[in-house]
Amino acid sequence: MGSKNTIQCAHILVNTKKEAESVINRINQGEDFANIAKRVSRCPSSKKGGNLGKFGKGKMVKEFEDAAFALQKGEISPIVKTQFGYHIIKRLK
């Protein structure tokens, strides 16, 4: 069922690189990813702790997709800039 064609990720979307750097610092200090997403992410997924559910290739913008598919389960990305803002992505499955 869990093929290489679909993954599950959560993300935190903010407007500025400075905000994204602050989020990375909070994660590095041990704060829970989902709790940060609920508080600061401007994506509607924030209500679900940033969980975007499962998606396959071709469903997300290229920069986001490339970063998400490069992650291992449980890994958190560096800051990813897209047309929507600055993302921090966590691979869930």
C-alpha positions as MATLAB code, in Angstrom:
seq = 'MGSKNTIQCAHILVNTKKEAESVINRINQGEDFANIAKRVSRCPSSKKGGNLGKFGKGKMVKEFEDAAFALQKGEISPIVKTQFGYHIIKRLK';
ca = [
       0.000    0.000    0.000;
       2.688    2.547    0.940;
       4.372    2.804   -2.426;
       7.110    5.175   -3.503;
       4.489    6.984   -5.589;
       2.673    8.530   -2.634;
       3.916   10.055    0.579;
       2.308   11.801    3.518;
       3.637   15.073    4.825;
       2.809   17.907    7.153;
       4.052   21.418    6.640;
       4.216   24.835    8.189;
       3.683   27.768    5.819;
       4.786   31.280    6.752;
       5.247   34.538    4.865;
       8.894   35.379    5.467;
      12.239   33.637    5.650;
      12.717   35.165    9.109;
       9.495   33.498   10.340;
      10.617   30.193    8.793;
      13.988   30.440   10.550;
      12.162   31.024   13.835;
      10.056   27.895   13.206;
      13.192   25.820   12.509;
      14.703   27.091   15.778;
      11.570   26.105   17.711;
      11.649   22.612   16.171;
      15.374   22.279   16.954;
      14.631   23.192   20.573;
      12.212   20.264   20.774;
       8.858   21.971   20.248;
       6.224   19.751   18.629;
       5.880   20.240   14.849;
       2.066   19.887   14.866;
       1.665   22.374   17.721;
       3.792   24.947   15.898;
       1.776   24.370   12.713;
      -1.493   24.956   14.574;
      -0.177   28.238   15.963;
       1.743   29.837   13.098;
       1.031   28.153    9.751;
      -1.143   30.169    7.391;
      -2.233   27.098    5.427;
      -5.730   25.679    6.070;
      -3.942   22.417    6.991;
      -2.791   24.153   10.194;
      -5.997   22.954   11.891;
      -4.700   19.396   11.390;
      -1.207   20.166   12.643;
      -0.089   20.881    9.093;
      -1.022   17.396    7.847;
      -1.560   17.470    4.086;
      -2.541   13.809    3.839;
      -1.168   11.536    1.138;
      -0.179   12.876   -2.252;
       1.646   11.719   -5.320;
       4.001   13.368   -7.747;
       2.451   16.144   -9.802;
       0.075   17.272   -7.029;
       2.240   19.948   -5.390;
       4.353   22.778   -6.783;
       7.750   21.546   -7.970;
       9.908   23.058   -5.205;
       7.664   21.607   -2.503;
       7.376   18.217   -4.200;
      11.123   17.897   -4.789;
      11.862   18.650   -1.128;
       9.079   16.405    0.215;
      10.029   13.362   -1.856;
      13.699   13.756   -0.856;
      12.860   13.354    2.849;
      12.956   10.116    4.822;
      10.079    9.245    7.160;
      10.242   11.501   10.236;
      12.731   13.891    8.626;
      12.160   17.649    8.501;
      13.213   19.738    5.522;
      15.244   22.899    5.465;
      13.262   25.998    4.456;
      11.582   25.577    1.058;
      10.515   28.713   -0.836;
       7.575   28.503   -3.237;
       5.169   30.987   -4.785;
       3.022   30.556   -1.645;
       5.688   31.476    0.893;
       8.191   29.590    3.034;
       7.544   25.992    4.044;
       9.034   23.615    6.564;
       8.003   20.087    5.585;
       7.893   16.973    7.742;
       7.603   13.577    6.072;
       5.065   11.478    7.972;
       4.845    8.318    5.796;
];
